[in-house]
C-alpha cells in the first residue's frame, strides 16, 4: 500500500503568496473599479535588456539550424556562462571561485530548496526570523524539522534567529550552533545588509562548529554602499564552510526566463566528503540543465552593453526604493531597508497586526504589500513593500499611503 | 556538526552516460582521426521546427516590451499551454484529463526524479530491469532503498521486474505488489511497447493493491502501430492509481529547450489525501515554472503546422530506426524495438558482455552505443542503439556494423 510523505501535512495552510493572490482576487471581484497597485510579490516589471533580447534571438536562430542546434546541455551549465560568472562575479572582486565550482540552474528558488538533499536528515537548520519561506518549507517537506507548533508559530527542532530593529536585522550567533545556517544578505524581506566584519564572524563560527552556511546573495546587485560584502567568499575561510546562491531574476529581470547558479567550492568538505561531488551527482541525476537560449541570455548580461543596461534598470528600481522609503518615513512610518536592497520593511502603525495592515492598505489605498508575519513570527507588526513596480505606480501608491 | 546524506554514497560509480562520455573522450584522444558516430545517448539532432522557432522569436519580442513582458509564470504552467495539452494529448484520444490536472515543468527527468518526494520513505518501489537509471537513483538518494548489493548488482529493498525476450520485455505482475510502480512504454531502453489489455491488468493490479503507477510515456509520439496505448488514462480506473509523465524532448526536439509535464488526476488519493494537492505544494514551494518563451514554444507544437513539422521529424527518426533494425538483423543480430520507439535493443554476439561489445564497437567500427547492463543486470548481453542520429551517419554506422 502506497503512503504519502506525511511531512507535507506539517505545512500550515498555503504558500504565502498564494494566500495574498487569493485575497487580492476577492477584493478585485468585489471592487471591479479599484485601481490596485501591487508592491507585494518581488516580481520585476522592466522588460529584458536589449542586448539580452538580441542574444536570445540569435540563440533561437541557432536552434533552427542543424549545424548549430543544441540538444542536452552539459549537466552543470555551459562553459561560456560559467567562465563569465567566475570572472565577473568573483575574480574581479578578488574572490577565489573557479568556473568548475559554479552550477548553473533555472533559479535560486530551486537551488535553495534542493540543496538540503545532500545533507543528512539529522542536521538542525538555523534560519533568520523573518525569513524567505522556502528555506524552512523545503526542510519541513524533507523531514528535517519537528511539527508546526501553533503556540510559537514556529516549527519545532529549528533554530530561529530573531532579526529585529534591536539588532539591526542581523542575527546574533546562536549559543547552540545549527548544522546548516541559512543567511540571506541583502536580506529578503527586511532589506538589511551585513557588514564584512559581521559576516566574517559567521564564517569563523561555522568553521569552529563544523556548520555549513547556505548563503543567498540573490540581491547583491542592489548594494549601493561600500564595505557591504557582495559574496560570502570575500571572507577568509568561506571556501571551507559556505555554499552561495545567486540569481539572474532580480539582477537582470529573469523572473520569467529562469536562470541562477550555485557555488560549491571544492574545498568544502563534510564528514570527509566533498559537497561539490554530491551536488554534481544530484544535478546529473535529477536535472537536465537550463535551456541553451537562456544560458546565452545570461552570458549577454556580462557584456559591456548588458552591464550598462541592467545597471540602468537596477538604478530605476533603487530610485523607486528611495521614493518608497522617504515617502513612508514622511508619512510617519518607522521603516528600514531600501538602500542596498529593493525591499522596504516598515513597522505597522498603532500595533496593527501584519494582516490587519494588509487588509487596511488594500481596502483604503488599493495597495498590495506583503504581511511581515508571513515570513515568520518576528515579522509580526511589519510589512514589506517592494521597489519593482513602475515609477508612476510607485509614486501613486506612496501618495495614497501618505493620505491615509 | 553538519552531516551528509549518506544515501548518496550508496550509488556506485558515476552516472552511466558520464562513463560513456569519458570512454569516448579517451578513445578520441588516442585516435584523433577516427570518425566516431554516436548512437548512444538519446539526444536528438534535428533542429527545432520552423513554427516553433517563430513562436520563440515572437515570445522573445514580448519580453522586450514592458506592456507584454512576463515575469514569474503561474506555478503550474500557463493556461494556454495546459489547455492545449489537455485537448490534443488527452481529450482527442478519449482520455479524461483536465487542464488543471496538468503540471508544466522543465522536463520529464526532473519530474520523474522529484515525484518520489510526495511519498513516504516506507514505500517499496518496483522497477523494470533493465530501466532508465533515474527512477532508481532518485529513490536511492532519498533513502527509499537498501544498499547496493554487489552480488546481485542491484539495490536491496527494490522490487526488480525482469524484462527479457521471454516475456517480450513486458514485466509480469509481481507476487508482492510494490507500493510505487515505475512503468515506461514505449520503453527506454528496450523499445518494447505494452498492449492496452496488458496495461489494463497493471491498472487493475495497482487498484487492488493500493499501489500508485508512475507512468513514463515520454516516447508515445513514436508509436506507429494500432492498439498500443499512448496514455495510461486510456485504461479504465487509471485516474485512481496513476501519474503520467510526458516530455517535449523527443517529441519536438526540446532536449535543449527543456519542457515537459506531469498529469496528477484529482481522483488519485493515497491514505485519503489527494496527490494533486501534494504535488501542487511541492511545485509551488520548490519550483518557479518553465520559462514563458519555452511554454510559448510548447504551445506552437500543437498548431497544425507545428504538428505537421514534428511528425516529419519523427518519421525521419523512425526511418532511421528501420534502417538500424533491418541492418543489424541482416548482420545476424537478434534485435528488438525500433517500430514504436526510437530505440533498438540488440543482443550482443558470442556472449560478449555489454561493455565488451561497447569497446569492440567503438574500436572496430567507431560507433558509440549504450551498454545494456548500464540499465540493470537483466540488460547484460544487450546493447542499445538510438535512431536520433542523422541519416547519413546512421547508414554509415550500420554499414560498419555489417562489415564487422
JSON list of N, CA and C in Angstrom, two decimals, chain B residues 74-143:
[
{"chain": "B", "resi": 74, "resn": "UNK", "atom": "N", "xyz": [2.79, 31.31, -13.79]},
{"chain": "B", "resi": 74, "resn": "UNK", "atom": "CA", "xyz": [1.97, 30.61, -12.81]},
{"chain": "B", "resi": 74, "resn": "UNK", "atom": "C", "xyz": [2.70, 29.31, -12.41]},
{"chain": "B", "resi": 75, "resn": "UNK", "atom": "N", "xyz": [2.69, 29.01, -11.12]},
{"chain": "B", "resi": 75, "resn": "UNK", "atom": "CA", "xyz": [3.39, 27.81, -10.60]},
{"chain": "B", "resi": 75, "resn": "UNK", "atom": "C", "xyz": [3.25, 26.59, -11.48]},
{"chain": "B", "resi": 76, "resn": "UNK", "atom": "N", "xyz": [2.03, 26.33, -11.92]},
{"chain": "B", "resi": 76, "resn": "UNK", "atom": "CA", "xyz": [1.74, 25.04, -12.53]},
{"chain": "B", "resi": 76, "resn": "UNK", "atom": "C", "xyz": [1.77, 25.10, -14.06]},
{"chain": "B", "resi": 77, "resn": "UNK", "atom": "N", "xyz": [2.11, 26.28, -14.60]},
{"chain": "B", "resi": 77, "resn": "UNK", "atom": "CA", "xyz": [2.17, 26.43, -16.05]},
{"chain": "B", "resi": 77, "resn": "UNK", "atom": "C", "xyz": [1.11, 27.39, -16.54]},
{"chain": "B", "resi": 78, "resn": "UNK", "atom": "N", "xyz": [1.36, 27.97, -17.71]},
{"chain": "B", "resi": 78, "resn": "UNK", "atom": "CA", "xyz": [0.38, 28.89, -18.31]},
{"chain": "B", "resi": 78, "resn": "UNK", "atom": "C", "xyz": [-0.84, 28.12, -18.82]},
{"chain": "B", "resi": 79, "resn": "UNK", "atom": "N", "xyz": [-2.02, 28.72, -18.62]},
{"chain": "B", "resi": 79, "resn": "UNK", "atom": "CA", "xyz": [-3.26, 28.07, -19.05]},
{"chain": "B", "resi": 79, "resn": "UNK", "atom": "C", "xyz": [-3.25, 27.80, -20.55]},
{"chain": "B", "resi": 80, "resn": "UNK", "atom": "N", "xyz": [-2.65, 28.71, -21.36]},
{"chain": "B", "resi": 80, "resn": "UNK", "atom": "CA", "xyz": [-2.68, 28.50, -22.81]},
{"chain": "B", "resi": 80, "resn": "UNK", "atom": "C", "xyz": [-2.02, 27.18, -23.20]},
{"chain": "B", "resi": 81, "resn": "UNK", "atom": "N", "xyz": [-1.00, 26.77, -22.44]},
{"chain": "B", "resi": 81, "resn": "UNK", "atom": "CA", "xyz": [-0.32, 25.50, -22.75]},
{"chain": "B", "resi": 81, "resn": "UNK", "atom": "C", "xyz": [-1.05, 24.31, -22.13]},
{"chain": "B", "resi": 82, "resn": "UNK", "atom": "N", "xyz": [-1.47, 24.46, -20.88]},
{"chain": "B", "resi": 82, "resn": "UNK", "atom": "CA", "xyz": [-2.14, 23.36, -20.20]},
{"chain": "B", "resi": 82, "resn": "UNK", "atom": "C", "xyz": [-3.44, 22.97, -20.93]},
{"chain": "B", "resi": 83, "resn": "UNK", "atom": "N", "xyz": [-4.12, 23.98, -21.48]},
{"chain": "B", "resi": 83, "resn": "UNK", "atom": "CA", "xyz": [-5.38, 23.69, -22.19]},
{"chain": "B", "resi": 83, "resn": "UNK", "atom": "C", "xyz": [-5.12, 22.95, -23.50]},
{"chain": "B", "resi": 84, "resn": "UNK", "atom": "N", "xyz": [-4.06, 23.35, -24.19]},
{"chain": "B", "resi": 84, "resn": "UNK", "atom": "CA", "xyz": [-3.70, 22.65, -25.44]},
{"chain": "B", "resi": 84, "resn": "UNK", "atom": "C", "xyz": [-3.34, 21.19, -25.15]},
{"chain": "B", "resi": 85, "resn": "UNK", "atom": "N", "xyz": [-2.57, 20.99, -24.11]},
{"chain": "B", "resi": 85, "resn": "UNK", "atom": "CA", "xyz": [-2.16, 19.62, -23.75]},
{"chain": "B", "resi": 85, "resn": "UNK", "atom": "C", "xyz": [-3.39, 18.78, -23.44]},
{"chain": "B", "resi": 86, "resn": "UNK", "atom": "N", "xyz": [-4.28, 19.32, -22.61]},
{"chain": "B", "resi": 86, "resn": "UNK", "atom": "CA", "xyz": [-5.48, 18.56, -22.23]},
{"chain": "B", "resi": 86, "resn": "UNK", "atom": "C", "xyz": [-6.30, 18.19, -23.46]},
{"chain": "B", "resi": 87, "resn": "UNK", "atom": "N", "xyz": [-6.43, 19.16, -24.37]},
{"chain": "B", "resi": 87, "resn": "UNK", "atom": "CA", "xyz": [-7.24, 18.94, -25.57]},
{"chain": "B", "resi": 87, "resn": "UNK", "atom": "C", "xyz": [-6.59, 17.92, -26.51]},
{"chain": "B", "resi": 88, "resn": "UNK", "atom": "N", "xyz": [-5.36, 18.21, -26.94]},
{"chain": "B", "resi": 88, "resn": "UNK", "atom": "CA", "xyz": [-4.76, 17.42, -28.02]},
{"chain": "B", "resi": 88, "resn": "UNK", "atom": "C", "xyz": [-4.14, 16.10, -27.55]},
{"chain": "B", "resi": 89, "resn": "UNK", "atom": "N", "xyz": [-3.52, 16.10, -26.36]},
{"chain": "B", "resi": 89, "resn": "UNK", "atom": "CA", "xyz": [-2.87, 14.86, -25.91]},
{"chain": "B", "resi": 89, "resn": "UNK", "atom": "C", "xyz": [-3.83, 13.93, -25.19]},
{"chain": "B", "resi": 90, "resn": "UNK", "atom": "N", "xyz": [-4.96, 14.46, -24.71]},
{"chain": "B", "resi": 90, "resn": "UNK", "atom": "CA", "xyz": [-5.85, 13.62, -23.91]},
{"chain": "B", "resi": 90, "resn": "UNK", "atom": "C", "xyz": [-7.28, 13.56, -24.44]},
{"chain": "B", "resi": 91, "resn": "UNK", "atom": "N", "xyz": [-7.97, 14.70, -24.44]},
{"chain": "B", "resi": 91, "resn": "UNK", "atom": "CA", "xyz": [-9.39, 14.64, -24.79]},
{"chain": "B", "resi": 91, "resn": "UNK", "atom": "C", "xyz": [-9.59, 14.07, -26.20]},
{"chain": "B", "resi": 92, "resn": "UNK", "atom": "N", "xyz": [-8.72, 14.47, -27.14]},
{"chain": "B", "resi": 92, "resn": "UNK", "atom": "CA", "xyz": [-8.82, 13.98, -28.51]},
{"chain": "B", "resi": 92, "resn": "UNK", "atom": "C", "xyz": [-8.62, 12.46, -28.60]},
{"chain": "B", "resi": 93, "resn": "UNK", "atom": "N", "xyz": [-8.01, 11.89, -27.58]},
{"chain": "B", "resi": 93, "resn": "UNK", "atom": "CA", "xyz": [-7.81, 10.44, -27.55]},
{"chain": "B", "resi": 93, "resn": "UNK", "atom": "C", "xyz": [-8.82, 9.75, -26.65]},
{"chain": "B", "resi": 94, "resn": "UNK", "atom": "N", "xyz": [-9.79, 10.54, -26.18]},
{"chain": "B", "resi": 94, "resn": "UNK", "atom": "CA", "xyz": [-10.83, 9.96, -25.33]},
{"chain": "B", "resi": 94, "resn": "UNK", "atom": "C", "xyz": [-10.41, 9.80, -23.88]},
{"chain": "B", "resi": 95, "resn": "UNK", "atom": "N", "xyz": [-9.31, 10.47, -23.49]},
{"chain": "B", "resi": 95, "resn": "UNK", "atom": "CA", "xyz": [-8.86, 10.37, -22.09]},
{"chain": "B", "resi": 95, "resn": "UNK", "atom": "C", "xyz": [-9.41, 11.54, -21.29]},
{"chain": "B", "resi": 96, "resn": "UNK", "atom": "N", "xyz": [-9.89, 11.21, -20.11]},
{"chain": "B", "resi": 96, "resn": "UNK", "atom": "CA", "xyz": [-10.50, 12.20, -19.23]},
{"chain": "B", "resi": 96, "resn": "UNK", "atom": "C", "xyz": [-9.41, 12.86, -18.38]},
{"chain": "B", "resi": 97, "resn": "UNK", "atom": "N", "xyz": [-8.75, 13.87, -18.94]},
{"chain": "B", "resi": 97, "resn": "UNK", "atom": "CA", "xyz": [-7.71, 14.62, -18.22]},
{"chain": "B", "resi": 97, "resn": "UNK", "atom": "C", "xyz": [-7.99, 16.10, -18.45]},
{"chain": "B", "resi": 98, "resn": "UNK", "atom": "N", "xyz": [-8.05, 16.86, -17.36]},
{"chain": "B", "resi": 98, "resn": "UNK", "atom": "CA", "xyz": [-8.36, 18.28, -17.47]},
{"chain": "B", "resi": 98, "resn": "UNK", "atom": "C", "xyz": [-7.11, 19.15, -17.34]},
{"chain": "B", "resi": 99, "resn": "UNK", "atom": "N", "xyz": [-7.24, 20.37, -17.85]},
{"chain": "B", "resi": 99, "resn": "UNK", "atom": "CA", "xyz": [-6.09, 21.28, -17.86]},
{"chain": "B", "resi": 99, "resn": "UNK", "atom": "C", "xyz": [-5.52, 21.50, -16.46]},
{"chain": "B", "resi": 100, "resn": "UNK", "atom": "N", "xyz": [-6.40, 21.54, -15.45]},
{"chain": "B", "resi": 100, "resn": "UNK", "atom": "CA", "xyz": [-5.89, 21.82, -14.11]},
{"chain": "B", "resi": 100, "resn": "UNK", "atom": "C", "xyz": [-5.30, 20.58, -13.43]},
{"chain": "B", "resi": 101, "resn": "UNK", "atom": "N", "xyz": [-5.21, 19.48, -14.17]},
{"chain": "B", "resi": 101, "resn": "UNK", "atom": "CA", "xyz": [-4.53, 18.29, -13.67]},
{"chain": "B", "resi": 101, "resn": "UNK", "atom": "C", "xyz": [-3.14, 18.14, -14.30]},
{"chain": "B", "resi": 102, "resn": "UNK", "atom": "N", "xyz": [-2.78, 19.13, -15.11]},
{"chain": "B", "resi": 102, "resn": "UNK", "atom": "CA", "xyz": [-1.50, 19.10, -15.83]},
{"chain": "B", "resi": 102, "resn": "UNK", "atom": "C", "xyz": [-0.54, 20.08, -15.18]},
{"chain": "B", "resi": 103, "resn": "UNK", "atom": "N", "xyz": [0.65, 19.62, -14.85]},
{"chain": "B", "resi": 103, "resn": "UNK", "atom": "CA", "xyz": [1.68, 20.43, -14.21]},
{"chain": "B", "resi": 103, "resn": "UNK", "atom": "C", "xyz": [2.84, 20.57, -15.20]},
{"chain": "B", "resi": 104, "resn": "UNK", "atom": "N", "xyz": [3.02, 21.77, -15.73]},
{"chain": "B", "resi": 104, "resn": "UNK", "atom": "CA", "xyz": [4.09, 22.01, -16.70]},
{"chain": "B", "resi": 104, "resn": "UNK", "atom": "C", "xyz": [5.43, 22.14, -15.97]},
{"chain": "B", "resi": 105, "resn": "UNK", "atom": "N", "xyz": [6.47, 21.59, -16.56]},
{"chain": "B", "resi": 105, "resn": "UNK", "atom": "CA", "xyz": [7.79, 21.62, -15.92]},
{"chain": "B", "resi": 105, "resn": "UNK", "atom": "C", "xyz": [8.88, 21.74, -16.97]},
{"chain": "B", "resi": 106, "resn": "UNK", "atom": "N", "xyz": [10.12, 21.71, -16.51]},
{"chain": "B", "resi": 106, "resn": "UNK", "atom": "CA", "xyz": [11.25, 21.81, -17.44]},
{"chain": "B", "resi": 106, "resn": "UNK", "atom": "C", "xyz": [11.74, 20.45, -17.92]},
{"chain": "B", "resi": 107, "resn": "UNK", "atom": "N", "xyz": [10.95, 19.41, -17.74]},
{"chain": "B", "resi": 107, "resn": "UNK", "atom": "CA", "xyz": [11.32, 18.14, -18.34]},
{"chain": "B", "resi": 107, "resn": "UNK", "atom": "C", "xyz": [10.91, 16.94, -17.50]},
{"chain": "B", "resi": 108, "resn": "UNK", "atom": "N", "xyz": [10.78, 15.81, -18.18]},
{"chain": "B", "resi": 108, "resn": "UNK", "atom": "CA", "xyz": [10.33, 14.59, -17.52]},
{"chain": "B", "resi": 108, "resn": "UNK", "atom": "C", "xyz": [11.38, 14.03, -16.56]},
{"chain": "B", "resi": 109, "resn": "UNK", "atom": "N", "xyz": [12.67, 14.29, -16.84]},
{"chain": "B", "resi": 109, "resn": "UNK", "atom": "CA", "xyz": [13.71, 13.78, -15.94]},
{"chain": "B", "resi": 109, "resn": "UNK", "atom": "C", "xyz": [13.53, 14.37, -14.54]},
{"chain": "B", "resi": 110, "resn": "UNK", "atom": "N", "xyz": [13.33, 15.68, -14.48]},
{"chain": "B", "resi": 110, "resn": "UNK", "atom": "CA", "xyz": [13.11, 16.34, -13.19]},
{"chain": "B", "resi": 110, "resn": "UNK", "atom": "C", "xyz": [11.86, 15.79, -12.51]},
{"chain": "B", "resi": 111, "resn": "UNK", "atom": "N", "xyz": [10.78, 15.70, -13.26]},
{"chain": "B", "resi": 111, "resn": "UNK", "atom": "CA", "xyz": [9.52, 15.25, -12.66]},
{"chain": "B", "resi": 111, "resn": "UNK", "atom": "C", "xyz": [9.62, 13.80, -12.18]},
{"chain": "B", "resi": 112, "resn": "UNK", "atom": "N", "xyz": [10.19, 12.93, -13.02]},
{"chain": "B", "resi": 112, "resn": "UNK", "atom": "CA", "xyz": [10.33, 11.52, -12.65]},
{"chain": "B", "resi": 112, "resn": "UNK", "atom": "C", "xyz": [11.17, 11.36, -11.38]},
{"chain": "B", "resi": 113, "resn": "UNK", "atom": "N", "xyz": [12.15, 12.23, -11.23]},
{"chain": "B", "resi": 113, "resn": "UNK", "atom": "CA", "xyz": [13.04, 12.08, -10.07]},
{"chain": "B", "resi": 113, "resn": "UNK", "atom": "C", "xyz": [12.51, 12.82, -8.85]},
{"chain": "B", "resi": 114, "resn": "UNK", "atom": "N", "xyz": [11.69, 13.84, -9.06]},
{"chain": "B", "resi": 114, "resn": "UNK", "atom": "CA", "xyz": [11.14, 14.60, -7.92]},
{"chain": "B", "resi": 114, "resn": "UNK", "atom": "C", "xyz": [9.84, 14.02, -7.38]},
{"chain": "B", "resi": 115, "resn": "UNK", "atom": "N", "xyz": [9.13, 13.26, -8.20]},
{"chain": "B", "resi": 115, "resn": "UNK", "atom": "CA", "xyz": [7.79, 12.81, -7.80]},
{"chain": "B", "resi": 115, "resn": "UNK", "atom": "C", "xyz": [7.83, 11.98, -6.51]},
{"chain": "B", "resi": 116, "resn": "UNK", "atom": "N", "xyz": [8.94, 11.25, -6.30]},
{"chain": "B", "resi": 116, "resn": "UNK", "atom": "CA", "xyz": [9.04, 10.39, -5.11]},
{"chain": "B", "resi": 116, "resn": "UNK", "atom": "C", "xyz": [8.96, 11.20, -3.81]},
{"chain": "B", "resi": 117, "resn": "UNK", "atom": "N", "xyz": [9.23, 12.50, -3.87]},
{"chain": "B", "resi": 117, "resn": "UNK", "atom": "CA", "xyz": [9.20, 13.33, -2.66]},
{"chain": "B", "resi": 117, "resn": "UNK", "atom": "C", "xyz": [7.84, 13.36, -1.98]},
{"chain": "B", "resi": 118, "resn": "UNK", "atom": "N", "xyz": [6.76, 13.17, -2.75]},
{"chain": "B", "resi": 118, "resn": "UNK", "atom": "CA", "xyz": [5.44, 13.27, -2.14]},
{"chain": "B", "resi": 118, "resn": "UNK", "atom": "C", "xyz": [5.00, 11.97, -1.48]},
{"chain": "B", "resi": 119, "resn": "UNK", "atom": "N", "xyz": [5.85, 10.94, -1.59]},
{"chain": "B", "resi": 119, "resn": "UNK", "atom": "CA", "xyz": [5.52, 9.64, -0.99]},
{"chain": "B", "resi": 119, "resn": "UNK", "atom": "C", "xyz": [6.38, 9.38, 0.24]},
{"chain": "B", "resi": 120, "resn": "UNK", "atom": "N", "xyz": [5.87, 8.53, 1.14]},
{"chain": "B", "resi": 120, "resn": "UNK", "atom": "CA", "xyz": [6.61, 8.17, 2.34]},
{"chain": "B", "resi": 120, "resn": "UNK", "atom": "C", "xyz": [7.88, 7.40, 2.02]},
{"chain": "B", "resi": 121, "resn": "UNK", "atom": "N", "xyz": [8.85, 7.49, 2.93]},
{"chain": "B", "resi": 121, "resn": "UNK", "atom": "CA", "xyz": [10.10, 6.76, 2.72]},
{"chain": "B", "resi": 121, "resn": "UNK", "atom": "C", "xyz": [9.91, 5.26, 2.93]},
{"chain": "B", "resi": 122, "resn": "UNK", "atom": "N", "xyz": [8.76, 4.86, 3.46]},
{"chain": "B", "resi": 122, "resn": "UNK", "atom": "CA", "xyz": [8.50, 3.44, 3.71]},
{"chain": "B", "resi": 122, "resn": "UNK", "atom": "C", "xyz": [7.93, 2.73, 2.47]},
{"chain": "B", "resi": 123, "resn": "UNK", "atom": "N", "xyz": [7.72, 3.44, 1.38]},
{"chain": "B", "resi": 123, "resn": "UNK", "atom": "CA", "xyz": [7.20, 2.78, 0.17]},
{"chain": "B", "resi": 123, "resn": "UNK", "atom": "C", "xyz": [8.28, 1.93, -0.50]},
{"chain": "B", "resi": 124, "resn": "UNK", "atom": "N", "xyz": [7.87, 0.78, -0.97]},
{"chain": "B", "resi": 124, "resn": "UNK", "atom": "CA", "xyz": [8.78, -0.05, -1.76]},
{"chain": "B", "resi": 124, "resn": "UNK", "atom": "C", "xyz": [8.53, 0.24, -3.24]},
{"chain": "B", "resi": 125, "resn": "UNK", "atom": "N", "xyz": [9.61, 0.47, -3.97]},
{"chain": "B", "resi": 125, "resn": "UNK", "atom": "CA", "xyz": [9.44, 0.75, -5.39]},
{"chain": "B", "resi": 125, "resn": "UNK", "atom": "C", "xyz": [9.64, -0.52, -6.22]},
{"chain": "B", "resi": 126, "resn": "UNK", "atom": "N", "xyz": [8.92, -0.56, -7.32]},
{"chain": "B", "resi": 126, "resn": "UNK", "atom": "CA", "xyz": [9.09, -1.63, -8.30]},
{"chain": "B", "resi": 126, "resn": "UNK", "atom": "C", "xyz": [9.51, -1.03, -9.62]},
{"chain": "B", "resi": 127, "resn": "UNK", "atom": "N", "xyz": [10.57, -1.58, -10.21]},
{"chain": "B", "resi": 127, "resn": "UNK", "atom": "CA", "xyz": [11.05, -1.05, -11.49]},
{"chain": "B", "resi": 127, "resn": "UNK", "atom": "C", "xyz": [11.32, -2.21, -12.44]},
{"chain": "B", "resi": 128, "resn": "UNK", "atom": "N", "xyz": [11.20, -1.91, -13.72]},
{"chain": "B", "resi": 128, "resn": "UNK", "atom": "CA", "xyz": [11.60, -2.88, -14.72]},
{"chain": "B", "resi": 128, "resn": "UNK", "atom": "C", "xyz": [13.11, -3.04, -14.66]},
{"chain": "B", "resi": 129, "resn": "UNK", "atom": "N", "xyz": [13.58, -4.17, -15.10]},
{"chain": "B", "resi": 129, "resn": "UNK", "atom": "CA", "xyz": [15.01, -4.39, -15.25]},
{"chain": "B", "resi": 129, "resn": "UNK", "atom": "C", "xyz": [15.19, -5.00, -16.63]},
{"chain": "B", "resi": 130, "resn": "UNK", "atom": "N", "xyz": [15.85, -4.28, -17.56]},
{"chain": "B", "resi": 130, "resn": "UNK", "atom": "CA", "xyz": [16.55, -3.00, -17.47]},
{"chain": "B", "resi": 130, "resn": "UNK", "atom": "C", "xyz": [15.61, -1.80, -17.33]},
{"chain": "B", "resi": 131, "resn": "UNK", "atom": "N", "xyz": [16.20, -0.68, -16.87]},
{"chain": "B", "resi": 131, "resn": "UNK", "atom": "CA", "xyz": [15.39, 0.51, -16.58]},
{"chain": "B", "resi": 131, "resn": "UNK", "atom": "C", "xyz": [16.23, 1.78, -16.74]},
{"chain": "B", "resi": 132, "resn": "UNK", "atom": "N", "xyz": [15.55, 2.87, -17.08]},
{"chain": "B", "resi": 132, "resn": "UNK", "atom": "CA", "xyz": [16.14, 4.22, -17.09]},
{"chain": "B", "resi": 132, "resn": "UNK", "atom": "C", "xyz": [16.64, 4.50, -15.67]},
{"chain": "B", "resi": 133, "resn": "UNK", "atom": "N", "xyz": [17.95, 4.76, -15.49]},
{"chain": "B", "resi": 133, "resn": "UNK", "atom": "CA", "xyz": [18.54, 4.78, -14.14]},
{"chain": "B", "resi": 133, "resn": "UNK", "atom": "C", "xyz": [17.93, 5.81, -13.18]},
{"chain": "B", "resi": 134, "resn": "UNK", "atom": "N", "xyz": [17.32, 6.85, -13.70]},
{"chain": "B", "resi": 134, "resn": "UNK", "atom": "CA", "xyz": [16.85, 7.96, -12.86]},
{"chain": "B", "resi": 134, "resn": "UNK", "atom": "C", "xyz": [15.80, 7.52, -11.83]},
{"chain": "B", "resi": 135, "resn": "UNK", "atom": "N", "xyz": [14.91, 6.58, -12.22]},
{"chain": "B", "resi": 135, "resn": "UNK", "atom": "CA", "xyz": [13.87, 6.15, -11.28]},
{"chain": "B", "resi": 135, "resn": "UNK", "atom": "C", "xyz": [14.51, 5.58, -10.01]},
{"chain": "B", "resi": 136, "resn": "UNK", "atom": "N", "xyz": [15.46, 4.69, -10.20]},
{"chain": "B", "resi": 136, "resn": "UNK", "atom": "CA", "xyz": [16.08, 4.04, -9.03]},
{"chain": "B", "resi": 136, "resn": "UNK", "atom": "C", "xyz": [16.97, 5.02, -8.28]},
{"chain": "B", "resi": 137, "resn": "UNK", "atom": "N", "xyz": [17.84, 5.73, -9.02]},
{"chain": "B", "resi": 137, "resn": "UNK", "atom": "CA", "xyz": [18.82, 6.59, -8.35]},
{"chain": "B", "resi": 137, "resn": "UNK", "atom": "C", "xyz": [18.16, 7.66, -7.49]},
{"chain": "B", "resi": 138, "resn": "UNK", "atom": "N", "xyz": [17.05, 8.22, -7.97]},
{"chain": "B", "resi": 138, "resn": "UNK", "atom": "CA", "xyz": [16.38, 9.27, -7.18]},
{"chain": "B", "resi": 138, "resn": "UNK", "atom": "C", "xyz": [15.81, 8.68, -5.89]},
{"chain": "B", "resi": 139, "resn": "UNK", "atom": "N", "xyz": [15.38, 7.44, -5.94]},
{"chain": "B", "resi": 139, "resn": "UNK", "atom": "CA", "xyz": [14.89, 6.78, -4.72]},
{"chain": "B", "resi": 139, "resn": "UNK", "atom": "C", "xyz": [16.02, 6.37, -3.79]},
{"chain": "B", "resi": 140, "resn": "UNK", "atom": "N", "xyz": [17.16, 6.01, -4.37]},
{"chain": "B", "resi": 140, "resn": "UNK", "atom": "CA", "xyz": [18.33, 5.70, -3.55]},
{"chain": "B", "resi": 140, "resn": "UNK", "atom": "C", "xyz": [18.72, 6.95, -2.76]},
{"chain": "B", "resi": 141, "resn": "UNK", "atom": "N", "xyz": [18.83, 8.07, -3.45]},
{"chain": "B", "resi": 141, "resn": "UNK", "atom": "CA", "xyz": [19.23, 9.33, -2.82]},
{"chain": "B", "resi": 141, "resn": "UNK", "atom": "C", "xyz": [18.28, 9.72, -1.69]},
{"chain": "B", "resi": 142, "resn": "UNK", "atom": "N", "xyz": [17.00, 9.43, -1.87]},
{"chain": "B", "resi": 142, "resn": "UNK", "atom": "CA", "xyz": [16.01, 9.79, -0.86]},
{"chain": "B", "resi": 142, "resn": "UNK", "atom": "C", "xyz": [16.02, 8.81, 0.32]},
{"chain": "B", "resi": 143, "resn": "UNK", "atom": "N", "xyz": [16.63, 7.65, 0.14]},
{"chain": "B", "resi": 143, "resn": "UNK", "atom": "CA", "xyz": [16.70, 6.69, 1.25]},
{"chain": "B", "resi": 143, "resn": "UNK", "atom": "C", "xyz": [15.58, 5.66, 1.22]}
]
